[in-house]
C-alpha cells in the first residue's frame, strides 16, 4: 500500500515536531548497527536537529541482554529521551510514523526492511554493504553512507533531511515493478535452469 503518515500514532508515542528516524530491524546491536545509529543521531542532536529514533524490533525474551548495552549507549550519547524501543504487530505502523528509514547494518543476507522502505518511497539511508548496494543503488530515494562510522552516517542523514523528506512515489512504483513477485520467480527459475545445464 502507499505510505500514509499516521499523526495520531506519532502523538501516541509522544512525537511532536521532531524528525523521526526508524530502524526497522531486529534488536541485534552488533549486526544491525544500533550503536552506529545512536552515535549518528547524537551528532544531529548536537547540531540542533530535533530528533526521535524508533527501534522497532524489540523482543524482551530474545534481546534482554542487548537492552543493558543500549541503555549505556543512550546514556553516553545523552539520548535516553530521544529513542523509542518497541515492537509493532504490523510493521506498516512503524513506517507510517517515520520521516526517514535508516539501516546502518554491518552485514545482511537479504535486506527485507530496506526493500519495504524503498517500496513505500521513503528516504532510506544505509551502509554500503554489498546486499544493500545490489538492491538499492539505482534508486533516487536510497542514500548510502561513505563507510560505517557514525560520523559518515550522520553526514548523509544531514544531507537527506535538508533536501527532501517527502516519499518518492515514482521511485516507489519503479521499485515495486522491478521487484514484482512474478519477475523474481522468473529470475530464480532462470538461475536454476542455468545451474542444471552446467551440472
PDB file of C-alpha atoms in Angstrom:
ATOM      1  CA  UNK A   1       0.000   0.000   0.000  1.00  0.00           C
ATOM      2  CA  UNK A   2       1.052   3.633  -0.357  1.00  0.00           C
ATOM      3  CA  UNK A   3       2.737   5.385   2.524  1.00  0.00           C
ATOM      4  CA  UNK A   4       0.434   7.481   4.689  1.00  0.00           C
ATOM      5  CA  UNK A   5       1.739   9.430   7.664  1.00  0.00           C
ATOM      6  CA  UNK A   6      -0.049   8.458  10.874  1.00  0.00           C
ATOM      7  CA  UNK A   7      -0.238  11.585  13.017  1.00  0.00           C
ATOM      8  CA  UNK A   8      -2.393  10.024  15.782  1.00  0.00           C
ATOM      9  CA  UNK A   9       0.159   7.215  16.209  1.00  0.00           C
ATOM     10  CA  UNK A  10       3.037   9.699  16.319  1.00  0.00           C
ATOM     11  CA  UNK A  11       1.171  11.581  19.036  1.00  0.00           C
ATOM     12  CA  UNK A  12       0.593   8.344  20.926  1.00  0.00           C
ATOM     13  CA  UNK A  13       4.373   7.834  21.015  1.00  0.00           C
ATOM     14  CA  UNK A  14       4.985  11.404  22.211  1.00  0.00           C
ATOM     15  CA  UNK A  15       6.298  12.669  18.878  1.00  0.00           C
ATOM     16  CA  UNK A  16       5.605  16.324  18.197  1.00  0.00           C
ATOM     17  CA  UNK A  17       7.722  18.302  15.738  1.00  0.00           C
ATOM     18  CA  UNK A  18      10.766  16.021  15.775  1.00  0.00           C
ATOM     19  CA  UNK A  19      12.229  14.282  12.759  1.00  0.00           C
ATOM     20  CA  UNK A  20      11.604  10.569  13.201  1.00  0.00           C
ATOM     21  CA  UNK A  21      14.212   8.053  12.115  1.00  0.00           C
ATOM     22  CA  UNK A  22      13.119   4.414  12.006  1.00  0.00           C
ATOM     23  CA  UNK A  23      15.493   1.459  12.326  1.00  0.00           C
ATOM     24  CA  UNK A  24      13.120  -1.404  11.391  1.00  0.00           C
ATOM     25  CA  UNK A  25      15.335  -4.376  12.197  1.00  0.00           C
ATOM     26  CA  UNK A  26      15.512  -6.938  14.954  1.00  0.00           C
ATOM     27  CA  UNK A  27      17.310  -5.703  18.064  1.00  0.00           C
ATOM     28  CA  UNK A  28      20.722  -7.211  17.335  1.00  0.00           C
ATOM     29  CA  UNK A  29      23.021  -4.283  18.103  1.00  0.00           C
ATOM     30  CA  UNK A  30      26.235  -5.651  16.609  1.00  0.00           C
ATOM     31  CA  UNK A  31      24.799  -6.796  13.269  1.00  0.00           C
ATOM     32  CA  UNK A  32      22.108  -4.176  12.755  1.00  0.00           C
ATOM     33  CA  UNK A  33      24.209  -1.193  13.841  1.00  0.00           C
ATOM     34  CA  UNK A  34      22.056   0.347  16.556  1.00  0.00           C
ATOM     35  CA  UNK A  35      25.270   1.709  18.075  1.00  0.00           C
ATOM     36  CA  UNK A  36      26.131   3.491  14.806  1.00  0.00           C
ATOM     37  CA  UNK A  37      22.579   4.883  14.667  1.00  0.00           C
ATOM     38  CA  UNK A  38      22.687   6.195  18.242  1.00  0.00           C
ATOM     39  CA  UNK A  39      26.021   7.955  17.797  1.00  0.00           C
ATOM     40  CA  UNK A  40      24.937   9.421  14.441  1.00  0.00           C
ATOM     41  CA  UNK A  41      21.621  10.668  15.878  1.00  0.00           C
ATOM     42  CA  UNK A  42      23.606  12.147  18.776  1.00  0.00           C
ATOM     43  CA  UNK A  43      25.645  14.174  16.269  1.00  0.00           C
ATOM     44  CA  UNK A  44      22.459  15.515  14.675  1.00  0.00           C
ATOM     45  CA  UNK A  45      21.046  16.420  18.081  1.00  0.00           C
ATOM     46  CA  UNK A  46      24.207  18.341  18.969  1.00  0.00           C
ATOM     47  CA  UNK A  47      23.812  20.250  15.702  1.00  0.00           C
ATOM     48  CA  UNK A  48      20.338  21.370  16.733  1.00  0.00           C
ATOM     49  CA  UNK A  49      18.183  18.865  14.829  1.00  0.00           C
ATOM     50  CA  UNK A  50      15.054  17.842  16.769  1.00  0.00           C
ATOM     51  CA  UNK A  51      15.177  14.049  16.609  1.00  0.00           C
ATOM     52  CA  UNK A  52      13.414  10.890  17.679  1.00  0.00           C
ATOM     53  CA  UNK A  53      14.586   7.435  16.713  1.00  0.00           C
ATOM     54  CA  UNK A  54      12.349   4.366  16.732  1.00  0.00           C
ATOM     55  CA  UNK A  55      13.932   0.922  17.109  1.00  0.00           C
ATOM     56  CA  UNK A  56      11.117  -1.399  16.104  1.00  0.00           C
ATOM     57  CA  UNK A  57      12.474  -4.911  16.582  1.00  0.00           C
ATOM     58  CA  UNK A  58      12.477  -5.298  20.348  1.00  0.00           C
ATOM     59  CA  UNK A  59      11.660  -8.674  21.850  1.00  0.00           C
ATOM     60  CA  UNK A  60      12.345  -8.765  25.587  1.00  0.00           C
ATOM     61  CA  UNK A  61      12.817 -12.534  25.780  1.00  0.00           C
ATOM     62  CA  UNK A  62      15.280 -12.665  22.898  1.00  0.00           C
ATOM     63  CA  UNK A  63      17.198  -9.424  23.456  1.00  0.00           C
ATOM     64  CA  UNK A  64      17.117  -8.644  27.168  1.00  0.00           C
ATOM     65  CA  UNK A  65      20.937  -8.550  27.324  1.00  0.00           C
ATOM     66  CA  UNK A  66      21.067  -6.017  24.500  1.00  0.00           C
ATOM     67  CA  UNK A  67      18.802  -3.664  26.473  1.00  0.00           C
ATOM     68  CA  UNK A  68      21.594  -3.100  29.013  1.00  0.00           C
ATOM     69  CA  UNK A  69      24.050  -2.316  26.214  1.00  0.00           C
ATOM     70  CA  UNK A  70      21.511   0.059  24.662  1.00  0.00           C
ATOM     71  CA  UNK A  71      20.966   1.884  27.956  1.00  0.00           C
ATOM     72  CA  UNK A  72      24.719   2.504  28.228  1.00  0.00           C
ATOM     73  CA  UNK A  73      24.936   3.784  24.650  1.00  0.00           C
ATOM     74  CA  UNK A  74      21.952   6.103  25.174  1.00  0.00           C
ATOM     75  CA  UNK A  75      23.412   7.485  28.374  1.00  0.00           C
ATOM     76  CA  UNK A  76      26.777   8.166  26.705  1.00  0.00           C
ATOM     77  CA  UNK A  77      25.043   9.955  23.804  1.00  0.00           C
ATOM     78  CA  UNK A  78      22.536  11.772  26.061  1.00  0.00           C
ATOM     79  CA  UNK A  79      19.639  10.357  24.017  1.00  0.00           C
ATOM     80  CA  UNK A  80      17.501   8.499  26.559  1.00  0.00           C
ATOM     81  CA  UNK A  81      14.519  10.743  25.842  1.00  0.00           C
ATOM     82  CA  UNK A  82      15.021  10.542  22.090  1.00  0.00           C
ATOM     83  CA  UNK A  83      14.954   6.799  21.385  1.00  0.00           C
ATOM     84  CA  UNK A  84      11.821   4.645  21.422  1.00  0.00           C
ATOM     85  CA  UNK A  85      12.410   0.909  21.778  1.00  0.00           C
ATOM     86  CA  UNK A  86       9.294  -1.016  20.817  1.00  0.00           C
ATOM     87  CA  UNK A  87       7.716  -3.701  18.684  1.00  0.00           C
ATOM     88  CA  UNK A  88       4.853  -3.426  16.203  1.00  0.00           C
ATOM     89  CA  UNK A  89       2.230  -6.036  15.410  1.00  0.00           C
ATOM     90  CA  UNK A  90       2.013  -4.510  11.947  1.00  0.00           C
ATOM     91  CA  UNK A  91       5.290  -3.102  10.576  1.00  0.00           C
ATOM     92  CA  UNK A  92       3.308  -0.692   8.380  1.00  0.00           C
ATOM     93  CA  UNK A  93       2.556   1.251  11.573  1.00  0.00           C
ATOM     94  CA  UNK A  94       6.274   1.768  12.138  1.00  0.00           C
ATOM     95  CA  UNK A  95       6.780   3.079   8.592  1.00  0.00           C
ATOM     96  CA  UNK A  96       3.751   5.364   8.957  1.00  0.00           C
ATOM     97  CA  UNK A  97       5.392   7.138  11.920  1.00  0.00           C
ATOM     98  CA  UNK A  98       8.741   7.928  10.369  1.00  0.00           C
ATOM     99  CA  UNK A  99      10.313  10.541   8.136  1.00  0.00           C
ATOM    100  CA  UNK A 100      13.463   8.600   7.241  1.00  0.00           C
ATOM    101  CA  UNK A 101      14.303   4.895   7.414  1.00  0.00           C
ATOM    102  CA  UNK A 102      17.847   4.064   8.497  1.00  0.00           C
ATOM    103  CA  UNK A 103      19.753   0.812   8.267  1.00  0.00           C
ATOM    104  CA  UNK A 104      23.350   1.038   9.474  1.00  0.00           C
ATOM    105  CA  UNK A 105      23.936  -2.727   9.210  1.00  0.00           C
ATOM    106  CA  UNK A 106      27.382  -4.259   9.236  1.00  0.00           C
ATOM    107  CA  UNK A 107      26.264  -7.342   7.283  1.00  0.00           C
ATOM    108  CA  UNK A 108      22.992  -8.662   5.909  1.00  0.00           C
ATOM    109  CA  UNK A 109      21.723 -11.640   3.954  1.00  0.00           C
ATOM    110  CA  UNK A 110      18.682 -10.216   2.166  1.00  0.00           C
ATOM    111  CA  UNK A 111      17.533  -6.695   3.049  1.00  0.00           C
ATOM    112  CA  UNK A 112      13.808  -7.079   3.694  1.00  0.00           C
ATOM    113  CA  UNK A 113      13.461  -3.865   5.715  1.00  0.00           C
ATOM    114  CA  UNK A 114      15.086  -1.626   3.136  1.00  0.00           C
ATOM    115  CA  UNK A 115      13.047  -3.337   0.416  1.00  0.00           C
ATOM    116  CA  UNK A 116       9.856  -2.478   2.316  1.00  0.00           C
ATOM    117  CA  UNK A 117      11.044   1.083   2.827  1.00  0.00           C
ATOM    118  CA  UNK A 118      12.016   1.596  -0.813  1.00  0.00           C
ATOM    119  CA  UNK A 119       8.698   0.080  -1.955  1.00  0.00           C
ATOM    120  CA  UNK A 120       6.928   2.783   0.094  1.00  0.00           C
ATOM    121  CA  UNK A 121       9.111   5.528  -1.396  1.00  0.00           C
ATOM    122  CA  UNK A 122      10.577   6.575   1.960  1.00  0.00           C
ATOM    123  CA  UNK A 123      14.020   8.202   2.086  1.00  0.00           C
ATOM    124  CA  UNK A 124      16.255   5.305   3.113  1.00  0.00           C
ATOM    125  CA  UNK A 125      19.778   5.772   4.482  1.00  0.00           C
ATOM    126  CA  UNK A 126      22.061   2.761   4.757  1.00  0.00           C
ATOM    127  CA  UNK A 127      25.603   1.499   4.980  1.00  0.00           C
ATOM    128  CA  UNK A 128      27.333   0.442   1.738  1.00  0.00           C
ATOM    129  CA  UNK A 129      27.198  -3.331   2.280  1.00  0.00           C
ATOM    130  CA  UNK A 130      27.040  -5.434  -0.922  1.00  0.00           C
ATOM    131  CA  UNK A 131      23.459  -6.626  -0.333  1.00  0.00           C
ATOM    132  CA  UNK A 132      22.149  -3.073   0.009  1.00  0.00           C
ATOM    133  CA  UNK A 133      24.091  -1.814  -2.990  1.00  0.00           C
ATOM    134  CA  UNK A 134      22.658  -4.639  -5.102  1.00  0.00           C
ATOM    135  CA  UNK A 135      19.090  -3.876  -4.001  1.00  0.00           C
ATOM    136  CA  UNK A 136      19.080  -0.098  -3.827  1.00  0.00           C
ATOM    137  CA  UNK A 137      21.903   1.556  -5.772  1.00  0.00           C
ATOM    138  CA  UNK A 138      19.809   2.681  -8.760  1.00  0.00           C
ATOM    139  CA  UNK A 139      17.014   4.387  -6.771  1.00  0.00           C
ATOM    140  CA  UNK A 140      16.880   8.114  -6.064  1.00  0.00           C
ATOM    141  CA  UNK A 141      15.436   7.710  -2.567  1.00  0.00           C
ATOM    142  CA  UNK A 142      18.238   5.328  -1.493  1.00  0.00           C
ATOM    143  CA  UNK A 143      21.179   7.052   0.186  1.00  0.00           C
ATOM    144  CA  UNK A 144      24.467   5.438   1.166  1.00  0.00           C
ATOM    145  CA  UNK A 145      26.890   6.455   3.895  1.00  0.00           C
ATOM    146  CA  UNK A 146      30.510   6.609   2.839  1.00  0.00           C
ATOM    147  CA  UNK A 147      31.613   3.875   5.247  1.00  0.00           C
ATOM    148  CA  UNK A 148      30.487   2.594   8.625  1.00  0.00           C
ATOM    149  CA  UNK A 149      31.394   5.344  11.066  1.00  0.00           C
ATOM    150  CA  UNK A 150      28.715   7.282  12.969  1.00  0.00           C
ATOM    151  CA  UNK A 151      30.233  10.482  11.574  1.00  0.00           C
ATOM    152  CA  UNK A 152      29.775   9.340   7.961  1.00  0.00           C
ATOM    153  CA  UNK A 153      26.258   8.138   8.742  1.00  0.00           C
ATOM    154  CA  UNK A 154      25.373  11.479  10.357  1.00  0.00           C
ATOM    155  CA  UNK A 155      26.799  13.297   7.332  1.00  0.00           C
ATOM    156  CA  UNK A 156      24.446  11.563   4.885  1.00  0.00           C
ATOM    157  CA  UNK A 157      21.497  11.887   7.291  1.00  0.00           C
ATOM    158  CA  UNK A 158      22.010  15.646   7.419  1.00  0.00           C
ATOM    159  CA  UNK A 159      22.115  15.842   3.619  1.00  0.00           C
ATOM    160  CA  UNK A 160      18.888  13.858   3.325  1.00  0.00           C
ATOM    161  CA  UNK A 161      16.917  15.869   5.910  1.00  0.00           C
ATOM    162  CA  UNK A 162      17.997  19.146   4.292  1.00  0.00           C
ATOM    163  CA  UNK A 163      16.886  18.140   0.794  1.00  0.00           C
ATOM    164  CA  UNK A 164      13.524  16.358   0.777  1.00  0.00           C
ATOM    165  CA  UNK A 165      11.621  14.195   3.242  1.00  0.00           C
ATOM    166  CA  UNK A 166       8.613  13.552   1.011  1.00  0.00           C
ATOM    167  CA  UNK A 167       8.093   9.952  -0.144  1.00  0.00           C
ATOM    168  CA  UNK A 168       9.264   9.476  -3.732  1.00  0.00           C
ATOM    169  CA  UNK A 169       6.226   7.771  -5.226  1.00  0.00           C
ATOM    170  CA  UNK A 170       7.661   7.477  -8.752  1.00  0.00           C
ATOM    171  CA  UNK A 171      10.663   5.590  -7.425  1.00  0.00           C
ATOM    172  CA  UNK A 172       8.423   3.525  -5.147  1.00  0.00           C
ATOM    173  CA  UNK A 173       6.390   2.364  -8.155  1.00  0.00           C
ATOM    174  CA  UNK A 174       9.577   1.623 -10.101  1.00  0.00           C
ATOM    175  CA  UNK A 175      10.986  -0.404  -7.200  1.00  0.00           C
ATOM    176  CA  UNK A 176       7.758  -2.406  -6.926  1.00  0.00           C
ATOM    177  CA  UNK A 177       7.661  -3.077 -10.657  1.00  0.00           C
ATOM    178  CA  UNK A 178      11.285  -4.205 -10.829  1.00  0.00           C
ATOM    179  CA  UNK A 179      10.892  -6.430  -7.760  1.00  0.00           C
ATOM    180  CA  UNK A 180       7.499  -7.830  -8.624  1.00  0.00           C
ATOM    181  CA  UNK A 181       6.962 -11.343  -7.242  1.00  0.00           C
ATOM    182  CA  UNK A 182       6.359 -12.911 -10.677  1.00  0.00           C
ATOM    183  CA  UNK A 183       9.513 -11.274 -12.050  1.00  0.00           C
ATOM    184  CA  UNK A 184      11.552 -12.564  -9.097  1.00  0.00           C
ATOM    185  CA  UNK A 185      10.224 -16.107  -9.554  1.00  0.00           C
ATOM    186  CA  UNK A 186      11.195 -15.948 -13.227  1.00  0.00           C
ATOM    187  CA  UNK A 187      14.717 -14.801 -12.337  1.00  0.00           C
ATOM    188  CA  UNK A 188      15.121 -17.676  -9.858  1.00  0.00           C
ATOM    189  CA  UNK A 189      13.826 -20.123 -12.461  1.00  0.00           C
ATOM    190  CA  UNK A 190      16.463 -18.929 -14.946  1.00  0.00           C
ATOM    191  CA  UNK A 191      19.223 -19.255 -12.344  1.00  0.00           C
ATOM    192  CA  UNK A 192      18.171 -22.823 -11.509  1.00  0.00           C
ATOM    193  CA  UNK A 193      17.953 -23.751 -15.192  1.00  0.00           C
ATOM    194  CA  UNK A 194      21.460 -22.403 -15.721  1.00  0.00           C
ATOM    195  CA  UNK A 195      22.757 -24.439 -12.772  1.00  0.00           C
ATOM    196  CA  UNK A 196      21.124 -27.591 -14.148  1.00  0.00           C
ATOM    197  CA  UNK A 197      22.713 -27.024 -17.569  1.00  0.00           C
ATOM    198  CA  UNK A 198      26.214 -26.665 -16.105  1.00  0.00           C
ATOM    199  CA  UNK A 199      25.962 -29.792 -13.906  1.00  0.00           C
TER     200      UNK A 199
END
